[in-house]
GROMACS .gro file of N, CA, C and O in nm:
model
  520
    1MET      N    1  11.603  14.652  17.693
    1MET     CA    2  11.665  14.726  17.584
    1MET      C    3  11.596  14.862  17.560
    1MET      O    4  11.667  14.960  17.537
    2PRO      N    5  11.462  14.873  17.564
    2PRO     CA    6  11.402  15.004  17.543
    2PRO      C    7  11.448  15.108  17.646
    2PRO      O    8  11.470  15.224  17.611
    3ALA      N    9  11.466  15.066  17.772
    3ALA     CA   10  11.511  15.161  17.874
    3ALA      C   11  11.652  15.211  17.843
    3ALA      O   12  11.680  15.331  17.854
    4ILE      N   13  11.739  15.122  17.800
    4ILE     CA   14  11.877  15.161  17.768
    4ILE      C   15  11.878  15.255  17.648
    4ILE      O   16  11.950  15.357  17.648
    5LEU      N   17  11.798  15.225  17.549
    5LEU     CA   18  11.790  15.314  17.432
    5LEU      C   19  11.736  15.452  17.471
    5LEU      O   20  11.787  15.554  17.425
    6TRP      N   21  11.633  15.454  17.557
    6TRP     CA   22  11.576  15.584  17.597
    6TRP      C   23  11.674  15.661  17.684
    6TRP      O   24  11.683  15.785  17.674
    7MET      N   25  11.751  15.593  17.768
    7MET     CA   26  11.853  15.660  17.847
    7MET      C   27  11.958  15.722  17.754
    7MET      O   28  12.009  15.831  17.781
    8ALA      N   29  11.990  15.654  17.644
    8ALA     CA   30  12.085  15.708  17.547
    8ALA      C   31  12.028  15.834  17.481
    8ALA      O   32  12.101  15.930  17.456
    9VAL      N   33  11.898  15.834  17.452
    9VAL     CA   34  11.834  15.953  17.395
    9VAL      C   35  11.845  16.070  17.492
    9VAL      O   36  11.877  16.183  17.453
   10ILE      N   37  11.818  16.045  17.620
   10ILE     CA   38  11.828  16.150  17.722
   10ILE      C   39  11.972  16.199  17.732
   10ILE      O   40  11.996  16.321  17.737
   11PHE      N   41  12.068  16.107  17.733
   11PHE     CA   42  12.209  16.146  17.742
   11PHE      C   43  12.247  16.232  17.622
   11PHE      O   44  12.313  16.336  17.637
   12TYR      N   45  12.205  16.191  17.503
   12TYR     CA   46  12.236  16.268  17.383
   12TYR      C   47  12.175  16.409  17.392
   12TYR      O   48  12.240  16.508  17.361
   13SER      N   49  12.051  16.415  17.435
   13SER     CA   50  11.984  16.546  17.448
   13SER      C   51  12.056  16.634  17.549
   13SER      O   52  12.066  16.755  17.530
   14SER      N   53  12.105  16.575  17.655
   14SER     CA   54  12.177  16.651  17.757
   14SER      C   55  12.312  16.700  17.709
   14SER      O   56  12.368  16.793  17.766
   15SER      N   57  12.366  16.636  17.607
   15SER     CA   58  12.497  16.678  17.557
   15SER      C   59  12.487  16.790  17.454
   15SER      O   60  12.588  16.842  17.410
   16ARG      N   61  12.365  16.826  17.418
   16ARG     CA   62  12.344  16.937  17.324
   16ARG      C   63  12.365  17.070  17.397
   16ARG      O   64  12.334  17.083  17.514
   17THR      N   65  12.416  17.168  17.326
   17THR     CA   66  12.440  17.299  17.388
   17THR      C   67  12.308  17.369  17.416
   17THR      O   68  12.203  17.336  17.361
   18ALA      N   69  12.314  17.469  17.502
   18ALA     CA   70  12.194  17.542  17.541
   18ALA      C   71  12.128  17.609  17.420
   18ALA      O   72  12.006  17.615  17.410
   19ASP      N   73  12.209  17.659  17.327
   19ASP     CA   74  12.153  17.727  17.210
   19ASP      C   75  12.066  17.634  17.126
   19ASP      O   76  11.960  17.673  17.077
   20SER      N   77  12.110  17.511  17.110
   20SER     CA   78  12.033  17.419  17.027
   20SER      C   79  11.910  17.366  17.100
   20SER      O   80  11.816  17.320  17.036
   21MET      N   81  11.908  17.372  17.232
   21MET     CA   82  11.795  17.321  17.309
   21MET      C   83  11.688  17.428  17.334
   21MET      O   84  11.577  17.395  17.373
   22ASN      N   85  11.721  17.554  17.315
   22ASN     CA   86  11.628  17.662  17.350
   22ASN      C   87  11.535  17.700  17.236
   22ASN      O   88  11.490  17.814  17.229
   23THR      N   89  11.502  17.609  17.149
   23THR     CA   90  11.411  17.642  17.040
   23THR      C   91  11.268  17.597  17.067
   23THR      O   92  11.174  17.668  17.035
   24LEU      N   93  11.248  17.483  17.130
   24LEU     CA   94  11.114  17.430  17.152
   24LEU      C   95  11.050  17.484  17.279
   24LEU      O   96  10.931  17.517  17.279
   25LEU      N   97  11.125  17.493  17.388
   25LEU     CA   98  11.068  17.534  17.516
   25LEU      C   99  11.005  17.673  17.512
   25LEU      O  100  10.891  17.689  17.557
   26PRO      N  101  11.069  17.777  17.458
   26PRO     CA  102  11.005  17.908  17.453
   26PRO      C  103  10.874  17.907  17.372
   26PRO      O  104  10.778  17.975  17.407
   27TRP      N  105  10.870  17.826  17.266
   27TRP     CA  106  10.749  17.815  17.186
   27TRP      C  107  10.634  17.761  17.270
   27TRP      O  108  10.524  17.812  17.269
   28PHE      N  109  10.660  17.654  17.348
   28PHE     CA  110  10.557  17.596  17.432
   28PHE      C  111  10.515  17.692  17.542
   28PHE      O  112  10.397  17.703  17.575
   29GLN      N  113  10.611  17.763  17.601
   29GLN     CA  114  10.579  17.856  17.710
   29GLN      C  115  10.498  17.975  17.662
   29GLN      O  116  10.426  18.035  17.740
   30LYS      N  117  10.506  18.009  17.534
   30LYS     CA  118  10.419  18.113  17.479
   30LYS      C  119  10.274  18.065  17.476
   30LYS      O  120  10.182  18.141  17.500
   31ILE      N  121  10.256  17.938  17.444
   31ILE     CA  122  10.121  17.881  17.437
   31ILE      C  123  10.061  17.867  17.576
   31ILE      O  124   9.944  17.896  17.596
   32VAL      N  125  10.140  17.822  17.673
   32VAL     CA  126  10.093  17.803  17.810
   32VAL      C  127  10.181  17.887  17.903
   32VAL      O  128  10.274  17.836  17.967
   33PRO      N  129  10.154  18.018  17.915
   33PRO     CA  130  10.242  18.105  17.993
   33PRO      C  131  10.249  18.071  18.142
   33PRO      O  132  10.347  18.101  18.208
   34SER      N  133  10.147  18.007  18.196
   34SER     CA  134  10.149  17.973  18.338
   34SER      C  135  10.252  17.865  18.370
   34SER      O  136  10.281  17.839  18.486
   35MET      N  137  10.306  17.801  18.269
   35MET     CA  138  10.403  17.694  18.289
   35MET      C  139  10.546  17.742  18.261
   35MET      O  140  10.630  17.665  18.216
   36GLN      N  141  10.576  17.867  18.288
   36GLN     CA  142  10.707  17.924  18.258
   36GLN      C  143  10.821  17.849  18.325
   36GLN      O  144  10.926  17.828  18.267
   37SER      N  145  10.803  17.808  18.453
   37SER     CA  146  10.914  17.745  18.525
   37SER      C  147  10.914  17.593  18.514
   37SER      O  148  10.998  17.528  18.572
   38PHE      N  149  10.820  17.537  18.438
   38PHE     CA  150  10.812  17.391  18.428
   38PHE      C  151  10.871  17.346  18.296
   38PHE      O  152  10.831  17.392  18.190
   39ASP      N  153  10.968  17.258  18.302
   39ASP     CA  154  11.035  17.208  18.182
   39ASP      C  155  10.966  17.081  18.136
   39ASP      O  156  10.987  16.973  18.190
   40TRP      N  157  10.882  17.093  18.034
   40TRP     CA  158  10.806  16.980  17.984
   40TRP      C  159  10.894  16.874  17.920
   40TRP      O  160  10.859  16.758  17.917
   41GLY      N  161  11.009  16.914  17.870
   41GLY     CA  162  11.101  16.817  17.811
   41GLY      C  163  11.144  16.713  17.912
   41GLY      O  164  11.144  16.593  17.884
   42HIS      N  165  11.182  16.759  18.031
   42HIS     CA  166  11.221  16.665  18.137
   42HIS      C  167  11.102  16.580  18.179
   42HIS      O  168  11.116  16.459  18.198
   43PHE      N  169  10.987  16.641  18.194
   43PHE     CA  170  10.867  16.567  18.234
   43PHE      C  171  10.838  16.453  18.137
   43PHE      O  172  10.822  16.338  18.177
   44ILE      N  173  10.834  16.484  18.009
   44ILE     CA  174  10.801  16.383  17.908
   44ILE      C  175  10.910  16.277  17.897
   44ILE      O  176  10.881  16.157  17.890
   45ALA      N  177  11.037  16.320  17.899
   45ALA     CA  178  11.147  16.224  17.887
   45ALA      C  179  11.145  16.122  18.000
   45ALA      O  180  11.164  16.002  17.978
   46TYR      N  181  11.120  16.168  18.122
   46TYR     CA  182  11.123  16.077  18.236
   46TYR      C  183  10.990  16.004  18.255
   46TYR      O  184  10.988  15.897  18.317
   47PHE      N  185  10.882  16.055  18.201
   47PHE     CA  186  10.756  15.981  18.194
   47PHE      C  187  10.780  15.855  18.110
   47PHE      O  188  10.745  15.744  18.150
   48ILE      N  189  10.841  15.875  17.994
   48ILE     CA  190  10.870  15.763  17.904
   48ILE      C  191  10.973  15.669  17.967
   48ILE      O  192  10.958  15.546  17.962
   49LEU      N  193  11.078  15.725  18.029
   49LEU     CA  194  11.180  15.641  18.093
   49LEU      C  195  11.116  15.553  18.201
   49LEU      O  196  11.149  15.435  18.212
   50ALA      N  197  11.026  15.609  18.280
   50ALA     CA  198  10.960  15.532  18.385
   50ALA      C  199  10.883  15.414  18.325
   50ALA      O  200  10.887  15.303  18.379
   51LEU      N  201  10.814  15.438  18.215
   51LEU     CA  202  10.738  15.329  18.152
   51LEU      C  203  10.832  15.220  18.100
   51LEU      O  204  10.802  15.102  18.110
   52THR      N  205  10.947  15.259  18.046
   52THR     CA  206  11.041  15.159  17.996
   52THR      C  207  11.105  15.081  18.111
   52THR      O  208  11.126  14.961  18.099
   53TYR      N  209  11.136  15.150  18.221
   53TYR     CA  210  11.188  15.081  18.339
   53TYR      C  211  11.084  14.981  18.391
   53TYR      O  212  11.117  14.867  18.425
   54LEU      N  213  10.960  15.027  18.402
   54LEU     CA  214  10.854  14.940  18.454
   54LEU      C  215  10.838  14.817  18.367
   54LEU      O  216  10.829  14.705  18.418
   55TRP      N  217  10.838  14.837  18.239
   55TRP     CA  218  10.824  14.723  18.146
   55TRP      C  219  10.938  14.623  18.165
   55TRP      O  220  10.919  14.503  18.158
   56ALA      N  221  11.058  14.675  18.190
   56ALA     CA  222  11.174  14.587  18.207
   56ALA      C  223  11.173  14.513  18.340
   56ALA      O  224  11.219  14.400  18.349
   57LEU      N  225  11.119  14.575  18.444
   57LEU     CA  226  11.127  14.517  18.578
   57LEU      C  227  11.005  14.435  18.619
   57LEU      O  228  11.011  14.363  18.718
   58ASP      N  229  10.897  14.447  18.547
   58ASP     CA  230  10.771  14.392  18.593
   58ASP      C  231  10.721  14.281  18.502
   58ASP      O  232  10.759  14.270  18.387
   59ASN      N  233  10.628  14.200  18.554
   59ASN     CA  234  10.571  14.091  18.477
   59ASN      C  235  10.428  14.117  18.432
   59ASN      O  236  10.359  14.026  18.390
   60GLY      N  237  10.380  14.239  18.445
   60GLY     CA  238  10.246  14.272  18.398
   60GLY      C  239  10.150  14.315  18.507
   60GLY      O  240  10.041  14.363  18.479
   61ASN      N  241  10.188  14.297  18.633
   61ASN     CA  242  10.104  14.337  18.745
   61ASN      C  243  10.191  14.405  18.851
   61ASN      O  244  10.222  14.346  18.954
   62PRO      N  245  10.233  14.530  18.826
   62PRO     CA  246  10.333  14.593  18.912
   62PRO      C  247  10.279  14.628  19.051
   62PRO      O  248  10.167  14.675  19.065
   63SER      N  249  10.360  14.603  19.151
   63SER     CA  250  10.327  14.641  19.288
   63SER      C  251  10.371  14.786  19.311
   63SER      O  252  10.447  14.842  19.232
   64TRP      N  253  10.324  14.843  19.420
   64TRP     CA  254  10.367  14.979  19.453
   64TRP      C  255  10.515  14.983  19.486
   64TRP      O  256  10.581  15.085  19.466
   65LYS      N  257  10.568  14.873  19.535
   65LYS     CA  258  10.713  14.867  19.563
   65LYS      C  259  10.791  14.882  19.433
   65LYS      O  260  10.889  14.957  19.427
   66ILE      N  261  10.750  14.811  19.329
   66ILE     CA  262  10.817  14.822  19.198
   66ILE      C  263  10.801  14.963  19.144
   66ILE      O  264  10.897  15.023  19.093
   67LYS      N  265  10.680  15.018  19.154
   67LYS     CA  266  10.656  15.154  19.104
   67LYS      C  267  10.742  15.256  19.178
   67LYS      O  268  10.796  15.348  19.116
   68GLY      N  269  10.755  15.240  19.308
   68GLY     CA  270  10.841  15.329  19.385
   68GLY      C  271  10.986  15.317  19.344
   68GLY      O  272  11.058  15.417  19.335
   69MET      N  273  11.029  15.194  19.317
   69MET     CA  274  11.167  15.172  19.271
   69MET      C  275  11.188  15.238  19.134
   69MET      O  276  11.294  15.297  19.110
   70VAL      N  277  11.089  15.231  19.047
   70VAL     CA  278  11.098  15.293  18.915
   70VAL      C  279  11.115  15.445  18.930
   70VAL      O  280  11.200  15.506  18.865
   71ILE      N  281  11.035  15.506  19.017
   71ILE     CA  282  11.044  15.651  19.039
   71ILE      C  283  11.183  15.686  19.093
   71ILE      O  284  11.247  15.780  19.045
   72ALA      N  285  11.230  15.608  19.190
   72ALA     CA  286  11.363  15.634  19.246
   72ALA      C  287  11.472  15.621  19.140
   72ALA      O  288  11.565  15.703  19.135
   73MET      N  289  11.462  15.518  19.055
   73MET     CA  290  11.561  15.500  18.948
   73MET      C  291  11.561  15.619  18.853
   73MET      O  292  11.667  15.664  18.807
   74CYS      N  293  11.443  15.671  18.822
   74CYS     CA  294  11.433  15.787  18.733
   74CYS      C  295  11.497  15.910  18.797
   74CYS      O  296  11.568  15.986  18.730
   75VAL      N  297  11.472  15.930  18.926
   75VAL     CA  298  11.530  16.046  18.995
   75VAL      C  299  11.683  16.034  18.999
   75VAL      O  300  11.754  16.132  18.974
   76VAL      N  301  11.732  15.915  19.027
   76VAL     CA  302  11.878  15.895  19.029
   76VAL      C  303  11.938  15.918  18.891
   76VAL      O  304  12.041  15.986  18.877
   77TYR      N  305  11.873  15.866  18.787
   77TYR     CA  306  11.925  15.891  18.652
   77TYR      C  307  11.916  16.041  18.619
   77TYR      O  308  12.005  16.096  18.555
   78GLY      N  309  11.810  16.107  18.665
   78GLY     CA  310  11.798  16.251  18.646
   78GLY      C  311  11.912  16.327  18.713
   78GLY      O  312  11.962  16.426  18.660
   79MET      N  313  11.954  16.279  18.831
   79MET     CA  314  12.066  16.343  18.900
   79MET      C  315  12.195  16.326  18.819
   79MET      O  316  12.274  16.420  18.807
   80THR      N  317  12.215  16.208  18.764
   80THR     CA  318  12.335  16.187  18.681
   80THR      C  319  12.327  16.271  18.554
   80THR      O  320  12.430  16.321  18.506
   81ASP      N  321  12.208  16.289  18.502
   81ASP     CA  322  12.187  16.373  18.384
   81ASP      C  323  12.224  16.518  18.414
   81ASP      O  324  12.291  16.583  18.334
   82GLU      N  325  12.183  16.567  18.528
   82GLU     CA  326  12.216  16.705  18.566
   82GLU      C  327  12.367  16.720  18.589
   82GLU      O  328  12.425  16.822  18.552
   83PHE      N  329  12.430  16.619  18.647
   83PHE     CA  330  12.575  16.623  18.665
   83PHE      C  331  12.644  16.628  18.529
   83PHE      O  332  12.737  16.707  18.508
   84HIS      N  333  12.596  16.548  18.436
   84HIS     CA  334  12.651  16.546  18.300
   84HIS      C  335  12.641  16.684  18.236
   84HIS      O  336  12.733  16.729  18.166
   85GLN      N  337  12.532  16.755  18.260
   85GLN     CA  338  12.512  16.886  18.198
   85GLN      C  339  12.612  16.991  18.249
   85GLN      O  340  12.632  17.093  18.183
   86LEU      N  341  12.674  16.966  18.364
   86LEU     CA  342  12.776  17.059  18.414
   86LEU      C  343  12.894  17.071  18.318
   86LEU      O  344  12.966  17.170  18.319
   87PHE      N  345  12.912  16.970  18.234
   87PHE     CA  346  13.026  16.966  18.143
   87PHE      C  347  12.990  17.004  17.999
   87PHE      O  348  13.073  16.991  17.910
   88VAL      N  349  12.870  17.053  17.979
   88VAL     CA  350  12.823  17.093  17.846
   88VAL      C  351  12.813  17.245  17.842
   88VAL      O  352  12.754  17.307  17.930
   89ASP      N  353  12.874  17.305  17.738
   89ASP     CA  354  12.873  17.451  17.724
   89ASP      C  355  12.731  17.507  17.728
   89ASP      O  356  12.642  17.459  17.657
   90GLY      N  357  12.712  17.608  17.811
   90GLY     CA  358  12.583  17.676  17.819
   90GLY      C  359  12.478  17.603  17.900
   90GLY      O  360  12.366  17.650  17.911
   91ARG      N  361  12.510  17.488  17.954
   91ARG     CA  362  12.414  17.411  18.035
   91ARG      C  363  12.458  17.415  18.181
   91ARG      O  364  12.574  17.440  18.212
   92HIS      N  365  12.366  17.388  18.270
   92HIS     CA  366  12.396  17.383  18.412
   92HIS      C  367  12.302  17.285  18.480
   92HIS      O  368  12.199  17.247  18.426
   93ALA      N  369  12.339  17.244  18.599
   93ALA     CA  370  12.254  17.154  18.678
   93ALA      C  371  12.144  17.236  18.743
   93ALA      O  372  12.166  17.349  18.786
   94ASP      N  373  12.024  17.180  18.751
   94ASP     CA  374  11.910  17.251  18.808
   94ASP      C  375  11.824  17.152  18.885
   94ASP      O  376  11.776  17.054  18.828
   95TRP      N  377  11.805  17.178  19.013
   95TRP     CA  378  11.724  17.088  19.095
   95TRP      C  379  11.580  17.082  19.045
   95TRP      O  380  11.512  16.982  19.064
   96GLN      N  381  11.531  17.189  18.980
   96GLN     CA  382  11.395  17.188  18.928
   96GLN      C  383  11.380  17.087  18.814
   96GLN      O  384  11.273  17.030  18.795
   97ASP      N  385  11.487  17.064  18.740
   97ASP     CA  386  11.483  16.960  18.637
   97ASP      C  387  11.468  16.823  18.700
   97ASP      O  388  11.392  16.738  18.651
   98ILE      N  389  11.538  16.800  18.811
   98ILE     CA  390  11.526  16.672  18.882
   98ILE      C  391  11.384  16.657  18.937
   98ILE      O  392  11.326  16.549  18.930
   99ARG      N  393  11.328  16.767  18.987
   99ARG     CA  394  11.189  16.766  19.034
   99ARG      C  395  11.096  16.726  18.920
   99ARG      O  396  11.009  16.639  18.937
  100ASN      N  397  11.116  16.786  18.803
  100ASN     CA  398  11.030  16.756  18.687
  100ASN      C  399  11.049  16.611  18.640
  100ASN      O  400  10.953  16.548  18.596
  101ASP      N  401  11.171  16.559  18.652
  101ASP     CA  402  11.196  16.419  18.620
  101ASP      C  403  11.113  16.329  18.711
  101ASP      O  404  11.046  16.235  18.666
  102GLY      N  405  11.117  16.358  18.840
  102GLY     CA  406  11.042  16.279  18.938
  102GLY      C  407  10.892  16.290  18.918
  102GLY      O  408  10.819  16.191  18.931
  103ILE      N  409  10.845  16.410  18.885
  103ILE     CA  410  10.701  16.428  18.860
  103ILE      C  411  10.659  16.347  18.739
  103ILE      O  412  10.555  16.280  18.740
  104GLY      N  413  10.737  16.351  18.632
  104GLY     CA  414  10.705  16.273  18.513
  104GLY      C  415  10.699  16.124  18.543
  104GLY      O  416  10.606  16.054  18.501
  105ALA      N  417  10.796  16.074  18.620
  105ALA     CA  418  10.798  15.932  18.656
  105ALA      C  419  10.680  15.897  18.745
  105ALA      O  420  10.615  15.793  18.726
  106ALA      N  421  10.650  15.983  18.842
  106ALA     CA  422  10.538  15.955  18.934
  106ALA      C  423  10.404  15.956  18.861
  106ALA      O  424  10.320  15.869  18.885
  107ILE      N  425  10.385  16.050  18.771
  107ILE     CA  426  10.259  16.056  18.695
  107ILE      C  427  10.246  15.930  18.607
  107ILE      O  428  10.137  15.873  18.595
  108ALA      N  429  10.356  15.885  18.549
  108ALA     CA  430  10.352  15.763  18.468
  108ALA      C  431  10.308  15.644  18.554
  108ALA      O  432  10.224  15.564  18.512
  109MET      N  433  10.362  15.635  18.676
  109MET     CA  434  10.326  15.523  18.763
  109MET      C  435  10.182  15.534  18.812
  109MET      O  436  10.112  15.433  18.824
  110LEU      N  437  10.136  15.656  18.837
  110LEU     CA  438   9.995  15.674  18.875
  110LEU      C  439   9.903  15.638  18.760
  110LEU      O  440   9.799  15.576  18.780
  111LEU      N  441   9.941  15.678  18.641
  111LEU     CA  442   9.860  15.648  18.523
  111LEU      C  443   9.848  15.497  18.501
  111LEU      O  444   9.740  15.446  18.474
  112VAL      N  445   9.959  15.426  18.517
  112VAL     CA  446   9.958  15.281  18.500
  112VAL      C  447   9.872  15.214  18.609
  112VAL      O  448   9.825  15.104  18.590
  113SER      N  449   9.850  15.283  18.719
  113SER     CA  450   9.770  15.228  18.828
  113SER      C  451   9.620  15.238  18.804
  113SER      O  452   9.543  15.170  18.873
  114LEU      N  453   9.579  15.321  18.710
  114LEU     CA  454   9.436  15.332  18.679
  114LEU      C  455   9.388  15.202  18.616
  114LEU      O  456   9.456  15.146  18.530
  115LYS      N  457   9.272  15.153  18.659
  115LYS     CA  458   9.223  15.022  18.615
  115LYS      C  459   9.224  15.001  18.464
  115LYS      O  460   9.278  14.902  18.417
  116PRO      N  461   9.166  15.093  18.384
  116PRO     CA  462   9.165  15.066  18.239
  116PRO      C  463   9.305  15.057  18.179
  116PRO      O  464   9.333  14.972  18.094
  117ILE      N  465   9.394  15.142  18.226
  117ILE     CA  466   9.530  15.143  18.173
  117ILE      C  467   9.608  15.023  18.229
  117ILE      O  468   9.688  14.962  18.158
  118SER      N  469   9.582  14.989  18.353
  118SER     CA  470   9.645  14.873  18.414
  118SER      C  471   9.611  14.745  18.337
  118SER      O  472   9.697  14.660  18.315
  119ARG      N  473   9.486  14.733  18.294
  119ARG     CA  474   9.447  14.616  18.215
  119ARG      C  475   9.520  14.612  18.081
  119ARG      O  476   9.568  14.508  18.037
  120LEU      N  477   9.527  14.728  18.015
  120LEU     CA  478   9.601  14.734  17.888
  120LEU      C  479   9.748  14.701  17.908
  120LEU      O  480   9.808  14.628  17.831
  121TYR      N  481   9.806  14.757  18.015
  121TYR     CA  482   9.947  14.732  18.044
  121TYR      C  483   9.971  14.583  18.069
  121TYR      O  484  10.070  14.526  18.025
  122GLY      N  485   9.879  14.518  18.140
  122GLY     CA  486   9.892  14.376  18.169
  122GLY      C  487   9.890  14.288  18.046
  122GLY      O  488   9.941  14.176  18.048
  123ARG      N  489   9.832  14.337  17.938
  123ARG     CA  490   9.826  14.260  17.813
  123ARG      C  491   9.954  14.270  17.729
  123ARG      O  492   9.971  14.195  17.633
  124LEU      N  493  10.039  14.366  17.761
  124LEU     CA  494  10.164  14.382  17.686
  124LEU      C  495  10.255  14.262  17.708
  124LEU      O  496  10.255  14.202  17.816
  125PRO      N  497  10.335  14.227  17.608
  125PRO     CA  498  10.434  14.121  17.632
  125PRO      C  499  10.543  14.177  17.723
  125PRO      O  500  10.597  14.285  17.699
  126HIS      N  501  10.572  14.109  17.831
  126HIS     CA  502  10.674  14.151  17.925
  126HIS      C  503  10.792  14.055  17.919
  126HIS      O  504  10.776  13.937  17.887
  127SER      N  505  10.908  14.106  17.954
  127SER     CA  506  11.030  14.028  17.941
  127SER      C  507  11.026  13.900  18.023
  127SER      O  508  11.082  13.799  17.983
  128LYS      N  509  10.959  13.898  18.137
  128LYS     CA  510  10.956  13.778  18.221
  128LYS      C  511  10.856  13.675  18.169
  128LYS      O  512  10.864  13.560  18.205
  129LYS      N  513  10.761  13.718  18.085
  129LYS     CA  514  10.664  13.626  18.029
  129LYS      C  515  10.718  13.558  17.903
  129LYS      O  516  10.672  13.453  17.866
  130CYS      N  517  10.808  13.624  17.834
  130CYS     CA  518  10.858  13.573  17.706
  130CYS      C  519  10.961  13.465  17.723
  130CYS      O  520  11.028  13.453  17.816
   0.00000   0.00000   0.00000
């Protein structure tokens, strides 16, 4: 359920016009000018989506196969998100957004692989344990 809810949040955000979405990104790019071409919104959204997918698919000890599948699922959903944006006024599809989606998902999976975080993740209640 968390993954479906987060996908709905992403879909809703993608249906917003360009004017309403261009308020936060320029503010952040002023603070970190070297990140002009990197869309942190996509990175963060798909970082979270990857964690929700992993939680739904795993029992507390994810294999690299599961993590790879999570990253692939995020990239595929990112592609559908970019396709959806073709139909929103002022928005367009951008392969760099898909790249940022994949980076966010991959960083989430790498982070979960770190021993201290992996132990914390293993203690969470998972759908297959309940």
